[in-house]
Amino acid sequence: MAESQWSDKLSVGDPGIDDEHKTLLDLVEKLRNATRSGQGRDEVGQVLDELVSYTVAHFAHEENYMCEIDYPDYPQHKAEHERLLAQVRDLQERFRLGSITITVSVSNFLSDWLFYHIAWQDKKLVTAINAARQ
Ligand code: FE2
């Protein structure tokens, strides 16, 4: 897919979080393009590092936000973030050690995990965000 996977259907109702999700999806796309166009290991590694650090910052932001609005499913959502982060950090580490290369299928995997997390887990925030606004 040449364009970001973002669509209004993914909106959680908070412009700040939505913008971060757009950036994340764009970063995954950037990674996919870097692997697809056969860019060098350094370039691919740089995009992967950028994706991991942005994900860390975004998850922390989202978790603070969930605490602020007393989101009832916070523990479960946080556990999901930790699981996702562990997976992507593991990929990053194996890439750094040279035991894997980031292929199109690895970037597709990352793209899917992010997309489904936003579409299924983050979308559940909509009701809580709207309620907190009233
Ligand atoms: Fe999330």
mmCIF file with all atom_site columns, C-alpha atoms and ligand atoms in Angstrom:
data_model
loop_
_atom_site.group_PDB
_atom_site.id
_atom_site.type_symbol
_atom_site.label_atom_id
_atom_site.label_alt_id
_atom_site.label_comp_id
_atom_site.label_asym_id
_atom_site.label_entity_id
_atom_site.label_seq_id
_atom_site.pdbx_PDB_ins_code
_atom_site.Cartn_x
_atom_site.Cartn_y
_atom_site.Cartn_z
_atom_site.occupancy
_atom_site.B_iso_or_equiv
_atom_site.pdbx_formal_charge
_atom_site.auth_seq_id
_atom_site.auth_comp_id
_atom_site.auth_asym_id
_atom_site.auth_atom_id
_atom_site.pdbx_PDB_model_num
ATOM   1   C  CA . MET A 1 1   ? 0.000   0.000   0.000  1.00 0.00 ? 1   MET A CA 1
ATOM   2   C  CA . ALA A 1 2   ? 1.527   3.281   -1.075 1.00 0.00 ? 2   ALA A CA 1
ATOM   3   C  CA . GLU A 1 3   ? -0.431  5.511   1.241  1.00 0.00 ? 3   GLU A CA 1
ATOM   4   C  CA . SER A 1 4   ? -0.926  5.604   4.959  1.00 0.00 ? 4   SER A CA 1
ATOM   5   C  CA . GLN A 1 5   ? -3.577  3.255   6.278  1.00 0.00 ? 5   GLN A CA 1
ATOM   6   C  CA . TRP A 1 6   ? -5.177  6.065   8.226  1.00 0.00 ? 6   TRP A CA 1
ATOM   7   C  CA . SER A 1 7   ? -8.863  6.777   7.711  1.00 0.00 ? 7   SER A CA 1
ATOM   8   C  CA . ASP A 1 8   ? -11.435 8.684   9.746  1.00 0.00 ? 8   ASP A CA 1
ATOM   9   C  CA . LYS A 1 9   ? -12.896 5.342   10.821 1.00 0.00 ? 9   LYS A CA 1
ATOM   10  C  CA . LEU A 1 10  ? -9.815  4.948   13.026 1.00 0.00 ? 10  LEU A CA 1
ATOM   11  C  CA . SER A 1 11  ? -10.425 8.177   14.921 1.00 0.00 ? 11  SER A CA 1
ATOM   12  C  CA . VAL A 1 12  ? -10.628 7.792   18.698 1.00 0.00 ? 12  VAL A CA 1
ATOM   13  C  CA . GLY A 1 13  ? -12.146 11.247  19.109 1.00 0.00 ? 13  GLY A CA 1
ATOM   14  C  CA . ASP A 1 14  ? -9.036  12.947  20.435 1.00 0.00 ? 14  ASP A CA 1
ATOM   15  C  CA . PRO A 1 15  ? -7.082  14.964  17.823 1.00 0.00 ? 15  PRO A CA 1
ATOM   16  C  CA . GLY A 1 16  ? -3.772  14.577  19.672 1.00 0.00 ? 16  GLY A CA 1
ATOM   17  C  CA . ILE A 1 17  ? -3.973  10.777  19.795 1.00 0.00 ? 17  ILE A CA 1
ATOM   18  C  CA . ASP A 1 18  ? -5.281  10.632  16.228 1.00 0.00 ? 18  ASP A CA 1
ATOM   19  C  CA . ASP A 1 19  ? -2.301  12.660  15.007 1.00 0.00 ? 19  ASP A CA 1
ATOM   20  C  CA . GLU A 1 20  ? 0.100   10.318  16.770 1.00 0.00 ? 20  GLU A CA 1
ATOM   21  C  CA . HIS A 1 21  ? -1.629  7.320   15.199 1.00 0.00 ? 21  HIS A CA 1
ATOM   22  C  CA . LYS A 1 22  ? -1.271  8.932   11.769 1.00 0.00 ? 22  LYS A CA 1
ATOM   23  C  CA . THR A 1 23  ? 2.439   9.455   12.385 1.00 0.00 ? 23  THR A CA 1
ATOM   24  C  CA . LEU A 1 24  ? 2.844   5.836   13.506 1.00 0.00 ? 24  LEU A CA 1
ATOM   25  C  CA . LEU A 1 25  ? 1.092   4.483   10.441 1.00 0.00 ? 25  LEU A CA 1
ATOM   26  C  CA . ASP A 1 26  ? 3.218   6.787   8.268  1.00 0.00 ? 26  ASP A CA 1
ATOM   27  C  CA . LEU A 1 27  ? 6.386   5.493   9.926  1.00 0.00 ? 27  LEU A CA 1
ATOM   28  C  CA . VAL A 1 28  ? 5.370   1.905   9.239  1.00 0.00 ? 28  VAL A CA 1
ATOM   29  C  CA . GLU A 1 29  ? 4.730   2.874   5.646  1.00 0.00 ? 29  GLU A CA 1
ATOM   30  C  CA . LYS A 1 30  ? 8.148   4.519   5.503  1.00 0.00 ? 30  LYS A CA 1
ATOM   31  C  CA . LEU A 1 31  ? 9.693   1.285   6.778  1.00 0.00 ? 31  LEU A CA 1
ATOM   32  C  CA . ARG A 1 32  ? 7.796   -0.744  4.225  1.00 0.00 ? 32  ARG A CA 1
ATOM   33  C  CA . ASN A 1 33  ? 8.944   1.560   1.428  1.00 0.00 ? 33  ASN A CA 1
ATOM   34  C  CA . ALA A 1 34  ? 12.535  1.421   2.658  1.00 0.00 ? 34  ALA A CA 1
ATOM   35  C  CA . THR A 1 35  ? 12.523  -2.390  2.546  1.00 0.00 ? 35  THR A CA 1
ATOM   36  C  CA . ARG A 1 36  ? 10.625  -2.585  -0.719 1.00 0.00 ? 36  ARG A CA 1
ATOM   37  C  CA . SER A 1 37  ? 12.911  -0.195  -2.551 1.00 0.00 ? 37  SER A CA 1
ATOM   38  C  CA . GLY A 1 38  ? 15.934  -2.106  -1.292 1.00 0.00 ? 38  GLY A CA 1
ATOM   39  C  CA . GLN A 1 39  ? 17.414  0.723   0.780  1.00 0.00 ? 39  GLN A CA 1
ATOM   40  C  CA . GLY A 1 40  ? 20.526  -0.037  2.763  1.00 0.00 ? 40  GLY A CA 1
ATOM   41  C  CA . ARG A 1 41  ? 20.668  -1.610  6.195  1.00 0.00 ? 41  ARG A CA 1
ATOM   42  C  CA . ASP A 1 42  ? 21.500  1.724   7.847  1.00 0.00 ? 42  ASP A CA 1
ATOM   43  C  CA . GLU A 1 43  ? 18.482  3.487   6.374  1.00 0.00 ? 43  GLU A CA 1
ATOM   44  C  CA . VAL A 1 44  ? 16.151  0.630   7.291  1.00 0.00 ? 44  VAL A CA 1
ATOM   45  C  CA . GLY A 1 45  ? 17.634  0.504   10.800 1.00 0.00 ? 45  GLY A CA 1
ATOM   46  C  CA . GLN A 1 46  ? 17.126  4.223   11.213 1.00 0.00 ? 46  GLN A CA 1
ATOM   47  C  CA . VAL A 1 47  ? 13.444  4.027   10.300 1.00 0.00 ? 47  VAL A CA 1
ATOM   48  C  CA . LEU A 1 48  ? 13.002  1.040   12.609 1.00 0.00 ? 48  LEU A CA 1
ATOM   49  C  CA . ASP A 1 49  ? 14.607  2.960   15.499 1.00 0.00 ? 49  ASP A CA 1
ATOM   50  C  CA . GLU A 1 50  ? 12.410  5.940   14.759 1.00 0.00 ? 50  GLU A CA 1
ATOM   51  C  CA . LEU A 1 51  ? 9.340   3.704   14.783 1.00 0.00 ? 51  LEU A CA 1
ATOM   52  C  CA . VAL A 1 52  ? 10.295  2.088   18.091 1.00 0.00 ? 52  VAL A CA 1
ATOM   53  C  CA . SER A 1 53  ? 10.991  5.381   19.875 1.00 0.00 ? 53  SER A CA 1
ATOM   54  C  CA . TYR A 1 54  ? 7.834   6.974   18.561 1.00 0.00 ? 54  TYR A CA 1
ATOM   55  C  CA . THR A 1 55  ? 5.830   3.933   19.667 1.00 0.00 ? 55  THR A CA 1
ATOM   56  C  CA . VAL A 1 56  ? 7.323   4.140   23.179 1.00 0.00 ? 56  VAL A CA 1
ATOM   57  C  CA . ALA A 1 57  ? 6.426   7.844   23.446 1.00 0.00 ? 57  ALA A CA 1
ATOM   58  C  CA . HIS A 1 58  ? 2.966   7.348   21.996 1.00 0.00 ? 58  HIS A CA 1
ATOM   59  C  CA . PHE A 1 59  ? 2.067   4.412   24.243 1.00 0.00 ? 59  PHE A CA 1
ATOM   60  C  CA . ALA A 1 60  ? 3.210   6.400   27.296 1.00 0.00 ? 60  ALA A CA 1
ATOM   61  C  CA . HIS A 1 61  ? 1.093   9.337   26.205 1.00 0.00 ? 61  HIS A CA 1
ATOM   62  C  CA . GLU A 1 62  ? -1.934  7.129   25.607 1.00 0.00 ? 62  GLU A CA 1
ATOM   63  C  CA . GLU A 1 63  ? -1.475  5.419   28.979 1.00 0.00 ? 63  GLU A CA 1
ATOM   64  C  CA . ASN A 1 64  ? -1.336  8.779   30.803 1.00 0.00 ? 64  ASN A CA 1
ATOM   65  C  CA . TYR A 1 65  ? -4.437  9.834   28.991 1.00 0.00 ? 65  TYR A CA 1
ATOM   66  C  CA . MET A 1 66  ? -6.266  6.622   29.958 1.00 0.00 ? 66  MET A CA 1
ATOM   67  C  CA . CYS A 1 67  ? -5.347  7.231   33.599 1.00 0.00 ? 67  CYS A CA 1
ATOM   68  C  CA . GLU A 1 68  ? -6.606  10.809  33.399 1.00 0.00 ? 68  GLU A CA 1
ATOM   69  C  CA . ILE A 1 69  ? -10.008 9.708   32.165 1.00 0.00 ? 69  ILE A CA 1
ATOM   70  C  CA . ASP A 1 70  ? -10.161 6.678   34.520 1.00 0.00 ? 70  ASP A CA 1
ATOM   71  C  CA . TYR A 1 71  ? -10.402 4.268   31.643 1.00 0.00 ? 71  TYR A CA 1
ATOM   72  C  CA . PRO A 1 72  ? -11.779 1.006   33.081 1.00 0.00 ? 72  PRO A CA 1
ATOM   73  C  CA . ASP A 1 73  ? -9.850  -1.298  30.698 1.00 0.00 ? 73  ASP A CA 1
ATOM   74  C  CA . TYR A 1 74  ? -6.535  0.428   31.375 1.00 0.00 ? 74  TYR A CA 1
ATOM   75  C  CA . PRO A 1 75  ? -4.718  -2.646  32.805 1.00 0.00 ? 75  PRO A CA 1
ATOM   76  C  CA . GLN A 1 76  ? -5.682  -4.816  29.846 1.00 0.00 ? 76  GLN A CA 1
ATOM   77  C  CA . HIS A 1 77  ? -4.795  -2.076  27.333 1.00 0.00 ? 77  HIS A CA 1
ATOM   78  C  CA . LYS A 1 78  ? -1.451  -1.413  28.989 1.00 0.00 ? 78  LYS A CA 1
ATOM   79  C  CA . ALA A 1 79  ? -0.664  -5.137  28.913 1.00 0.00 ? 79  ALA A CA 1
ATOM   80  C  CA . GLU A 1 80  ? -1.399  -5.136  25.179 1.00 0.00 ? 80  GLU A CA 1
ATOM   81  C  CA . HIS A 1 81  ? 1.004   -2.189  24.711 1.00 0.00 ? 81  HIS A CA 1
ATOM   82  C  CA . GLU A 1 82  ? 3.697   -4.076  26.601 1.00 0.00 ? 82  GLU A CA 1
ATOM   83  C  CA . ARG A 1 83  ? 3.177   -7.168  24.495 1.00 0.00 ? 83  ARG A CA 1
ATOM   84  C  CA . LEU A 1 84  ? 3.432   -5.127  21.268 1.00 0.00 ? 84  LEU A CA 1
ATOM   85  C  CA . LEU A 1 85  ? 6.492   -3.252  22.450 1.00 0.00 ? 85  LEU A CA 1
ATOM   86  C  CA . ALA A 1 86  ? 8.228   -6.472  23.472 1.00 0.00 ? 86  ALA A CA 1
ATOM   87  C  CA . GLN A 1 87  ? 7.648   -7.851  19.969 1.00 0.00 ? 87  GLN A CA 1
ATOM   88  C  CA . VAL A 1 88  ? 8.952   -4.803  18.164 1.00 0.00 ? 88  VAL A CA 1
ATOM   89  C  CA . ARG A 1 89  ? 11.943  -4.445  20.502 1.00 0.00 ? 89  ARG A CA 1
ATOM   90  C  CA . ASP A 1 90  ? 12.771  -8.066  19.903 1.00 0.00 ? 90  ASP A CA 1
ATOM   91  C  CA . LEU A 1 91  ? 12.733  -7.422  16.143 1.00 0.00 ? 91  LEU A CA 1
ATOM   92  C  CA . GLN A 1 92  ? 14.887  -4.330  16.628 1.00 0.00 ? 92  GLN A CA 1
ATOM   93  C  CA . GLU A 1 93  ? 17.385  -6.282  18.705 1.00 0.00 ? 93  GLU A CA 1
ATOM   94  C  CA . ARG A 1 94  ? 17.590  -9.173  16.261 1.00 0.00 ? 94  ARG A CA 1
ATOM   95  C  CA . PHE A 1 95  ? 18.034  -6.693  13.416 1.00 0.00 ? 95  PHE A CA 1
ATOM   96  C  CA . ARG A 1 96  ? 20.830  -4.965  15.332 1.00 0.00 ? 96  ARG A CA 1
ATOM   97  C  CA . LEU A 1 97  ? 22.563  -8.292  15.954 1.00 0.00 ? 97  LEU A CA 1
ATOM   98  C  CA . GLY A 1 98  ? 22.278  -9.142  12.288 1.00 0.00 ? 98  GLY A CA 1
ATOM   99  C  CA . SER A 1 99  ? 20.217  -12.270 12.877 1.00 0.00 ? 99  SER A CA 1
ATOM   100 C  CA . ILE A 1 100 ? 17.342  -10.963 10.771 1.00 0.00 ? 100 ILE A CA 1
ATOM   101 C  CA . THR A 1 101 ? 16.874  -8.528  7.937  1.00 0.00 ? 101 THR A CA 1
ATOM   102 C  CA . ILE A 1 102 ? 13.773  -6.369  7.788  1.00 0.00 ? 102 ILE A CA 1
ATOM   103 C  CA . THR A 1 103 ? 11.917  -7.727  4.813  1.00 0.00 ? 103 THR A CA 1
ATOM   104 C  CA . VAL A 1 104 ? 8.633   -6.642  3.308  1.00 0.00 ? 104 VAL A CA 1
ATOM   105 C  CA . SER A 1 105 ? 6.906   -9.381  5.321  1.00 0.00 ? 105 SER A CA 1
ATOM   106 C  CA . VAL A 1 106 ? 8.408   -8.071  8.589  1.00 0.00 ? 106 VAL A CA 1
ATOM   107 C  CA . SER A 1 107 ? 7.194   -4.554  7.806  1.00 0.00 ? 107 SER A CA 1
ATOM   108 C  CA . ASN A 1 108 ? 3.802   -5.994  6.854  1.00 0.00 ? 108 ASN A CA 1
ATOM   109 C  CA . PHE A 1 109 ? 3.686   -7.710  10.229 1.00 0.00 ? 109 PHE A CA 1
ATOM   110 C  CA . LEU A 1 110 ? 4.448   -4.387  11.986 1.00 0.00 ? 110 LEU A CA 1
ATOM   111 C  CA . SER A 1 111 ? 1.884   -2.604  9.892  1.00 0.00 ? 111 SER A CA 1
ATOM   112 C  CA . ASP A 1 112 ? -0.764  -5.216  10.776 1.00 0.00 ? 112 ASP A CA 1
ATOM   113 C  CA . TRP A 1 113 ? -0.059  -5.112  14.501 1.00 0.00 ? 113 TRP A CA 1
ATOM   114 C  CA . LEU A 1 114 ? -0.347  -1.376  14.621 1.00 0.00 ? 114 LEU A CA 1
ATOM   115 C  CA . PHE A 1 115 ? -3.388  -1.219  12.450 1.00 0.00 ? 115 PHE A CA 1
ATOM   116 C  CA . TYR A 1 116 ? -5.271  -3.857  14.444 1.00 0.00 ? 116 TYR A CA 1
ATOM   117 C  CA . HIS A 1 117 ? -4.263  -2.347  17.738 1.00 0.00 ? 117 HIS A CA 1
ATOM   118 C  CA . ILE A 1 118 ? -5.643  1.029   16.669 1.00 0.00 ? 118 ILE A CA 1
ATOM   119 C  CA . ALA A 1 119 ? -8.723  -0.424  15.013 1.00 0.00 ? 119 ALA A CA 1
ATOM   120 C  CA . TRP A 1 120 ? -9.654  -2.791  17.882 1.00 0.00 ? 120 TRP A CA 1
ATOM   121 C  CA . GLN A 1 121 ? -8.058  -1.661  21.139 1.00 0.00 ? 121 GLN A CA 1
ATOM   122 C  CA . ASP A 1 122 ? -7.749  2.088   20.724 1.00 0.00 ? 122 ASP A CA 1
ATOM   123 C  CA . LYS A 1 123 ? -11.181 2.366   19.134 1.00 0.00 ? 123 LYS A CA 1
ATOM   124 C  CA . LYS A 1 124 ? -12.649 1.135   22.432 1.00 0.00 ? 124 LYS A CA 1
ATOM   125 C  CA . LEU A 1 125 ? -11.434 4.417   23.941 1.00 0.00 ? 125 LEU A CA 1
ATOM   126 C  CA . VAL A 1 126 ? -14.005 6.426   22.001 1.00 0.00 ? 126 VAL A CA 1
ATOM   127 C  CA . THR A 1 127 ? -16.833 5.936   24.513 1.00 0.00 ? 127 THR A CA 1
ATOM   128 C  CA . ALA A 1 128 ? -14.605 6.777   27.492 1.00 0.00 ? 128 ALA A CA 1
ATOM   129 C  CA . ILE A 1 129 ? -13.178 9.856   25.754 1.00 0.00 ? 129 ILE A CA 1
ATOM   130 C  CA . ASN A 1 130 ? -16.619 11.134  24.864 1.00 0.00 ? 130 ASN A CA 1
ATOM   131 C  CA . ALA A 1 131 ? -17.883 10.509  28.394 1.00 0.00 ? 131 ALA A CA 1
ATOM   132 C  CA . ALA A 1 132 ? -14.898 12.376  29.869 1.00 0.00 ? 132 ALA A CA 1
ATOM   133 C  CA . ARG A 1 133 ? -15.696 15.371  27.698 1.00 0.00 ? 133 ARG A CA 1
ATOM   134 C  CA . GLN A 1 134 ? -19.220 15.777  29.054 1.00 0.00 ? 134 GLN A CA 1
HETATM 135 FE FE . FE2 B 2 .   ? -3.221  1.781   22.457 1.00 0.00 ? 1   FE2 B FE 1
#
